[in-house]
Short mmCIF file of C-alpha atoms in Angstrom, two decimals:
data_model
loop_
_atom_site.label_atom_id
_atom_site.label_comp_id
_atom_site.label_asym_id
_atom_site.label_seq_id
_atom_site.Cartn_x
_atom_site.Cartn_y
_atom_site.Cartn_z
CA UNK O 1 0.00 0.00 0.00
CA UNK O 2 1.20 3.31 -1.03
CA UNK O 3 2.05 5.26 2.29
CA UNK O 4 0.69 8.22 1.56
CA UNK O 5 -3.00 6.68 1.38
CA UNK O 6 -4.32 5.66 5.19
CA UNK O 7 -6.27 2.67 3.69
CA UNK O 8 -5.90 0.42 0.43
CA UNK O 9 -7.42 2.16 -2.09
CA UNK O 10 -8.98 -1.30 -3.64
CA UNK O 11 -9.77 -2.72 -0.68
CA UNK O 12 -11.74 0.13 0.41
CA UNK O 13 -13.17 0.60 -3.23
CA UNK O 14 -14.56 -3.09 -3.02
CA UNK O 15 -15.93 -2.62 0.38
CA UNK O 16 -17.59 0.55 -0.45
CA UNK O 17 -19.11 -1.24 -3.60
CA UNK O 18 -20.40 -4.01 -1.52
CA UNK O 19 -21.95 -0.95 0.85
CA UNK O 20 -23.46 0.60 -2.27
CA UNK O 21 -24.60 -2.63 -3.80
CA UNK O 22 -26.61 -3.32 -0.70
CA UNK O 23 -28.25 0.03 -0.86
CA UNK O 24 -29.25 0.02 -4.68
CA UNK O 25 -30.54 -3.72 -4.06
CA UNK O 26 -32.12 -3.34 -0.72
CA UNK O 27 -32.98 0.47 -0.08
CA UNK O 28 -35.37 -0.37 3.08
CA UNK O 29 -33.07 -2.83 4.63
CA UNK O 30 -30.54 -2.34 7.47
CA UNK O 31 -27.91 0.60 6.84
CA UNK O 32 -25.99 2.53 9.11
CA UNK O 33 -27.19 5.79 7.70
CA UNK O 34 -30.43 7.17 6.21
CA UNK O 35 -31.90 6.71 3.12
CA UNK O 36 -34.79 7.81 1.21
CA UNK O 37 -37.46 10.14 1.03
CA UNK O 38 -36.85 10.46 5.16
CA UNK O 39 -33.16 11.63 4.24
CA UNK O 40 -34.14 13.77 1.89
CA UNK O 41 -36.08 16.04 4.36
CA UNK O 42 -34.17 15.84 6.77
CA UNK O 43 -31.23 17.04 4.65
CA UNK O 44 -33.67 19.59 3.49
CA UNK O 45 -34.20 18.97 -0.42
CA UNK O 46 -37.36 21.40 -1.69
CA UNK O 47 -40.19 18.79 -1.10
CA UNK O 48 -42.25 19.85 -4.49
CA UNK O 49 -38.98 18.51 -6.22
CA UNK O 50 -38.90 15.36 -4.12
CA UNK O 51 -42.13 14.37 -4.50
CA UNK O 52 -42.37 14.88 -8.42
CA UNK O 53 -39.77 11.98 -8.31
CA UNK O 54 -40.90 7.92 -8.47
CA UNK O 55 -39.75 5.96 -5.27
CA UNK O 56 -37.01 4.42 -7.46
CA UNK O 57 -35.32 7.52 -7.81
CA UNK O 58 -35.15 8.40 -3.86
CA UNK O 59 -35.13 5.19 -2.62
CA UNK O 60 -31.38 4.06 -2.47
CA UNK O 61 -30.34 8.12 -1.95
CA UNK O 62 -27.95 8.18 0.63
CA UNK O 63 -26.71 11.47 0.38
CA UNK O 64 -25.22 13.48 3.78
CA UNK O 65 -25.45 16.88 2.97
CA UNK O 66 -27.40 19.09 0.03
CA UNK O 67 -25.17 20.17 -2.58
CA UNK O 68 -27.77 22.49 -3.60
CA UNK O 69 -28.56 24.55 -0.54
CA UNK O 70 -25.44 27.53 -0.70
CA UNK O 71 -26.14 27.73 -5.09
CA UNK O 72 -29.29 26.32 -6.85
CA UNK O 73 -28.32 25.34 -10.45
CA UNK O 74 -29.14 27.52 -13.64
CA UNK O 75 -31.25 26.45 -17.14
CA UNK O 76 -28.47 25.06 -19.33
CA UNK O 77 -25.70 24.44 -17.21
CA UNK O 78 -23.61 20.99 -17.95
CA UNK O 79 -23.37 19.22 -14.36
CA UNK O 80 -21.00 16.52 -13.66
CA UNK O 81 -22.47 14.31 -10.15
CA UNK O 82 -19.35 12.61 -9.00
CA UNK O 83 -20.50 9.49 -7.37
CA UNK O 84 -24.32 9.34 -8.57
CA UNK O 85 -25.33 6.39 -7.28
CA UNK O 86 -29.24 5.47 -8.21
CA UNK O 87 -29.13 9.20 -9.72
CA UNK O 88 -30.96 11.51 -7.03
CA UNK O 89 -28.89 14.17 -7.27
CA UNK O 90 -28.61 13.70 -11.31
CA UNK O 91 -32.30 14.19 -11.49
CA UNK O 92 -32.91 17.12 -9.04
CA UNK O 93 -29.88 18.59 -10.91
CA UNK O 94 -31.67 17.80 -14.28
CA UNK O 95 -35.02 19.74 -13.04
CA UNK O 96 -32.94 22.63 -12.16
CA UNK O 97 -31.12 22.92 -15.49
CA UNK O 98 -33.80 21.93 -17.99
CA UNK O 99 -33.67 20.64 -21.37
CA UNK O 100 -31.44 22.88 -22.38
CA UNK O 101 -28.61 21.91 -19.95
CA UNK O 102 -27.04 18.07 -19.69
CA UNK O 103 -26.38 16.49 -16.25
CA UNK O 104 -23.34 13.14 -16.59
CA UNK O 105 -23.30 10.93 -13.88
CA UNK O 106 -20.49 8.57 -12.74
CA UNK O 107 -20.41 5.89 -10.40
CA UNK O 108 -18.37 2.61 -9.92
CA UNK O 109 -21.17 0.75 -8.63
CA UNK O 110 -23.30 -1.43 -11.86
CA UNK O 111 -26.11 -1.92 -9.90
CA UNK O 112 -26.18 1.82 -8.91
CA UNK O 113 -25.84 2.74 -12.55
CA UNK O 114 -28.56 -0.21 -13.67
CA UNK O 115 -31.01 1.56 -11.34
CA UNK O 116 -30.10 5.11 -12.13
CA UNK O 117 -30.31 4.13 -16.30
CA UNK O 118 -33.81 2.63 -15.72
CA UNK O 119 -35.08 5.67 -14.13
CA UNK O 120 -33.81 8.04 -16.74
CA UNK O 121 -35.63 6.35 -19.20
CA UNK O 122 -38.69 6.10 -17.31
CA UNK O 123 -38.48 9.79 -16.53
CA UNK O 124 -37.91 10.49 -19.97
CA UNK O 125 -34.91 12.41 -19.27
CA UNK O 126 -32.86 12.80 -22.28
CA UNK O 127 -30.55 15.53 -20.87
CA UNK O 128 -29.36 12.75 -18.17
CA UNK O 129 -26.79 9.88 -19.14
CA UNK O 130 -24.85 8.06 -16.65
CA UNK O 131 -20.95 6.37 -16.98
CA UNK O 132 -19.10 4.01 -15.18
CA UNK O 133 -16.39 5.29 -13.76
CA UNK O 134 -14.10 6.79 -10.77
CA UNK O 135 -14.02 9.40 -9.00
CA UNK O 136 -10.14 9.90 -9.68
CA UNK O 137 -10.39 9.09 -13.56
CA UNK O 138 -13.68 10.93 -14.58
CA UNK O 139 -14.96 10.05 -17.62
CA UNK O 140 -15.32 13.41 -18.70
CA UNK O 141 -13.79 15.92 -21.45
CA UNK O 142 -11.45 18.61 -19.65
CA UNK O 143 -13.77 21.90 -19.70
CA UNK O 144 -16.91 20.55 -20.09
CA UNK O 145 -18.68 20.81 -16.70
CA UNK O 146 -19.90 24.10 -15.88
CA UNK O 147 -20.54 22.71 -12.50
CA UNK O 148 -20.05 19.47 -10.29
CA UNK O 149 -22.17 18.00 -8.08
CA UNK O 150 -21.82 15.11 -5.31
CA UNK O 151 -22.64 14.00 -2.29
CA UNK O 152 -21.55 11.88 0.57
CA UNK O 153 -18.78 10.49 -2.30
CA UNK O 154 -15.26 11.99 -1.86
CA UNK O 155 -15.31 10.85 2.09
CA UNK O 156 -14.98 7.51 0.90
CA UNK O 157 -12.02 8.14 -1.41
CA UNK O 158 -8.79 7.07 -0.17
CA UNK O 159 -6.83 9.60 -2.68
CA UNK O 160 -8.71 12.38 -1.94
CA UNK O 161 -6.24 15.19 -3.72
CA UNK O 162 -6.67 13.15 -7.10
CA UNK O 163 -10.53 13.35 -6.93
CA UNK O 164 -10.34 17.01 -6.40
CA UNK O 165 -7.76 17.41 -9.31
CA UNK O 166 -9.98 15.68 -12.06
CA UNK O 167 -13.06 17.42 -10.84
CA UNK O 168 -10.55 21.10 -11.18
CA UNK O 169 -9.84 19.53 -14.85
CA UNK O 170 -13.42 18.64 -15.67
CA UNK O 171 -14.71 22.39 -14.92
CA UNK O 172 -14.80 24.80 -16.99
CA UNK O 173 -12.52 27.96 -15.54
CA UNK O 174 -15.32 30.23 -13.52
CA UNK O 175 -17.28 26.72 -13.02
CA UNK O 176 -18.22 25.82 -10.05
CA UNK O 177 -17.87 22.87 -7.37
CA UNK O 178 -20.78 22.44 -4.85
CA UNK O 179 -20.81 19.38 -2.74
CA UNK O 180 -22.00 17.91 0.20
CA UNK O 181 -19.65 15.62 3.03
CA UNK O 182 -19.05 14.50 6.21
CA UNK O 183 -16.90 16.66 8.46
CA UNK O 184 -15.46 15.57 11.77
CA UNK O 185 -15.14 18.19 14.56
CA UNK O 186 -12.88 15.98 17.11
CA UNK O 187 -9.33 14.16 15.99
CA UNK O 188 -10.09 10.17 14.80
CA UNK O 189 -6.98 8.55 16.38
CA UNK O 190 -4.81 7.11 13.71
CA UNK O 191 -5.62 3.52 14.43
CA UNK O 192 -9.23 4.13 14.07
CA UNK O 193 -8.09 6.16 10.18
CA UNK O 194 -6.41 2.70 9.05
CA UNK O 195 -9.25 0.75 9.75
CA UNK O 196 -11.21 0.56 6.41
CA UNK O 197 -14.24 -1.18 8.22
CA UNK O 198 -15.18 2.58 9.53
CA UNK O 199 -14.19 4.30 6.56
CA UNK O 200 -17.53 2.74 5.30
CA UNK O 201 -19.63 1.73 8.73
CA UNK U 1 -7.31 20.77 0.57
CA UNK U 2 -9.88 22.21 -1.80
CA UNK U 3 -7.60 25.35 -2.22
CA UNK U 4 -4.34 23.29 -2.52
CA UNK U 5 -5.98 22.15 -5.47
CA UNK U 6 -6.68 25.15 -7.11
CA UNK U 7 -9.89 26.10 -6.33
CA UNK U 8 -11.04 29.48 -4.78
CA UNK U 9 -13.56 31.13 -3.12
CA UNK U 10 -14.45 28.49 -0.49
CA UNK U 11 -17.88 28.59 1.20
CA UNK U 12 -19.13 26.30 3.77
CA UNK U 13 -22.42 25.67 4.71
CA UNK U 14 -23.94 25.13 8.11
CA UNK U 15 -23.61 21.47 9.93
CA UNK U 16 -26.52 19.20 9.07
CA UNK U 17 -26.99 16.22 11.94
CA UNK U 18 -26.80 13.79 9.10
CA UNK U 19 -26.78 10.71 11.16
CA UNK U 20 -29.02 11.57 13.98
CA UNK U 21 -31.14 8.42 14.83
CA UNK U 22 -29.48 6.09 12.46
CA UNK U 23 -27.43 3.47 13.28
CA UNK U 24 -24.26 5.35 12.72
CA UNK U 25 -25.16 7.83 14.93
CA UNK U 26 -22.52 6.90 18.06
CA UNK U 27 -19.95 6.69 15.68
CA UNK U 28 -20.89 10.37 14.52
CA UNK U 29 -21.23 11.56 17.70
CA UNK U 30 -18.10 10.34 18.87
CA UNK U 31 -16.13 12.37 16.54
CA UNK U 32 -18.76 15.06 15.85
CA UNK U 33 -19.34 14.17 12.24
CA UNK U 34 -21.77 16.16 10.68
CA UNK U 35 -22.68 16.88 7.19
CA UNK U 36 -21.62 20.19 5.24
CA UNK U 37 -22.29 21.70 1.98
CA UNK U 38 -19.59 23.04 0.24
CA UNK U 39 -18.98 25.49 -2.67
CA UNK U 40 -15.77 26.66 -4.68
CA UNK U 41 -14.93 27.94 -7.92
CA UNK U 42 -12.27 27.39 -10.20
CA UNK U 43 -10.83 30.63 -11.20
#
C-alpha cells in the first residue's frame, strides 16, 4: 500500500461497492445511515422537487449533505455528479437545469448505474446519461462541466487530492464545485483512520 | 485541501446532523461528524 493513502485504495473501493450494492438492491433494509425520502427532508431537499420523483429515484439516496442549498443550479448548465449512485442528485440537478442543460453521472457501482439508467428512461430524461467510472479518472472531457455536483462520495475516497484534481480539470474555468460531506469536529486517532471497516460503517 | 488544489472562493455551509437516529449515529457523535455543503470555484 502506497504510504501516503491511510487505507488500500482497492480494498476500500470493493468494500464501499459491496456498501453501495446493498443500498441500490435493498434500499429499506438495514444501513448505518439514512436513506430515502426520510433523508431527503431531513437534509432539506425542496419537497415539491422530491415528490415529483418515483420511489425508485429516492429510494437508495444516501446522500449526507445538500449540494444544492449555498447555489441552486441555472437552465443550461452541464453538471457533472461525481459518485451518482441510483441518480438523485442527477435528477434534481436535471429539473434545475432543464432541457437545455445536460447532467453526466459517474459511479463505480453497476447496480447503482442499472437503477439510475432505468429511471432516466422512465423519466424520460434525455438531458441525463450516466458512466461508469471513478471518481479519480472521470470520464469526462477537460472543460466541459460548468458545474459538479456530489454527495456523501469523496469521504470515501482514499486519494482524496486526485478526486479534487480531475473534478478542477473537468470544470470549466469560472465553473463551479458544490458538494456535500461528512466533516469531523474531534481528531479520529490514527488507528481508528487505518481501519477501512469505519471508513464505510 | 480544496484550495491546494486550485480552487477558490471556499464557502461552507452550516452542519446538518446527518446521522441523527441512524445506526451510525454513536460513531458520529463520537467524533462530531456532521454533514456540510460546500462550494468553490475554479478561477
Amino acid at each position: 500500500m502506497p504510504e501516503e493513502f491511510l487505507v488500500d485504495v482497492d480494498t476500500l473501493r470493493t468494500q464501499v461497492r459491496e456498501k453501495y450494492r446493498d443500498v441500490a438492491l435493498d434500499p429499506h433494509g438495514t444501513h448505518h445511515f439514512h436513506t430515502g425520502r426520510p433523508l431527503a427532508a431531513r437534509l432539506g431537499y425542496e419537497q415539491a422537487a422530491v415528490d415529483s420523483l418515483p420511489d425508485q429515484a429516492v429510494e437508495s439516496f444516501a446522500g449526507v449533505g445538500n449540494p444544492f442549498s449555498l447555489r441552486p443550479l441555472e437552465p443550461g448548465e452541464h453538471v457533472v455528479d461525481v459518485g451518482s449512485g441510483a441518480g438523485f442528485d442527477s435528477f434534481i440537478a436535471a429539473t434545475q437545469i432543464g432541457p437545455t442543460g445536460s447532467v453526466v453521472g459517474i459511479d463505480m457501482t453497476s447496480e447503482m448505474l442499472t437503477k439510475s439508467r432505468d429511471t432516466a428512461e422512465q423519466l424520460n430524461f434525455g438531458h441525463v446519461e450516466f458512466r461508469e467510472g471513478l471518481a479519480e479518472a472521470l470520464p469526462v472531457e477537460s472543460g466541459w462541466a460548468d458545474v459538479v455536483i456530489s454527495n456523501g462520495v469523496i469521504n470515501l475516497c482514499a486519494d482524496k487530492q486526485a478526486v479534487f484534481a480531475e473534478i478542477f480539470r473537468v470544470l470549466r474555468p469560472g465553473g463551479v464545485l458544490q458538494f456535500a460531506d461528512i466533516a469531523n469536529g474531534q481528531p479520529v486517532p490514527l488507528e481508528a483512520m487505518h481501519d477501512v471497516d469505519l471508513w464505510t460503517g | 485541501m480544496l484550495e491546494d488544489s486550485g480552487f477558490k472562493h471556499v464557502t461552507i455551509g452550516p452542519a446538518v446532523d446527518t446521522f441523527g437516529g441512524a445506526i451510525g449515529e454513536v460513531n458520529a457523535r463520537s467524533f462530531e461528524v456532521y454533514g456540510y455543503a460546500f462550494l468553490a470555484r475554479r478561477v
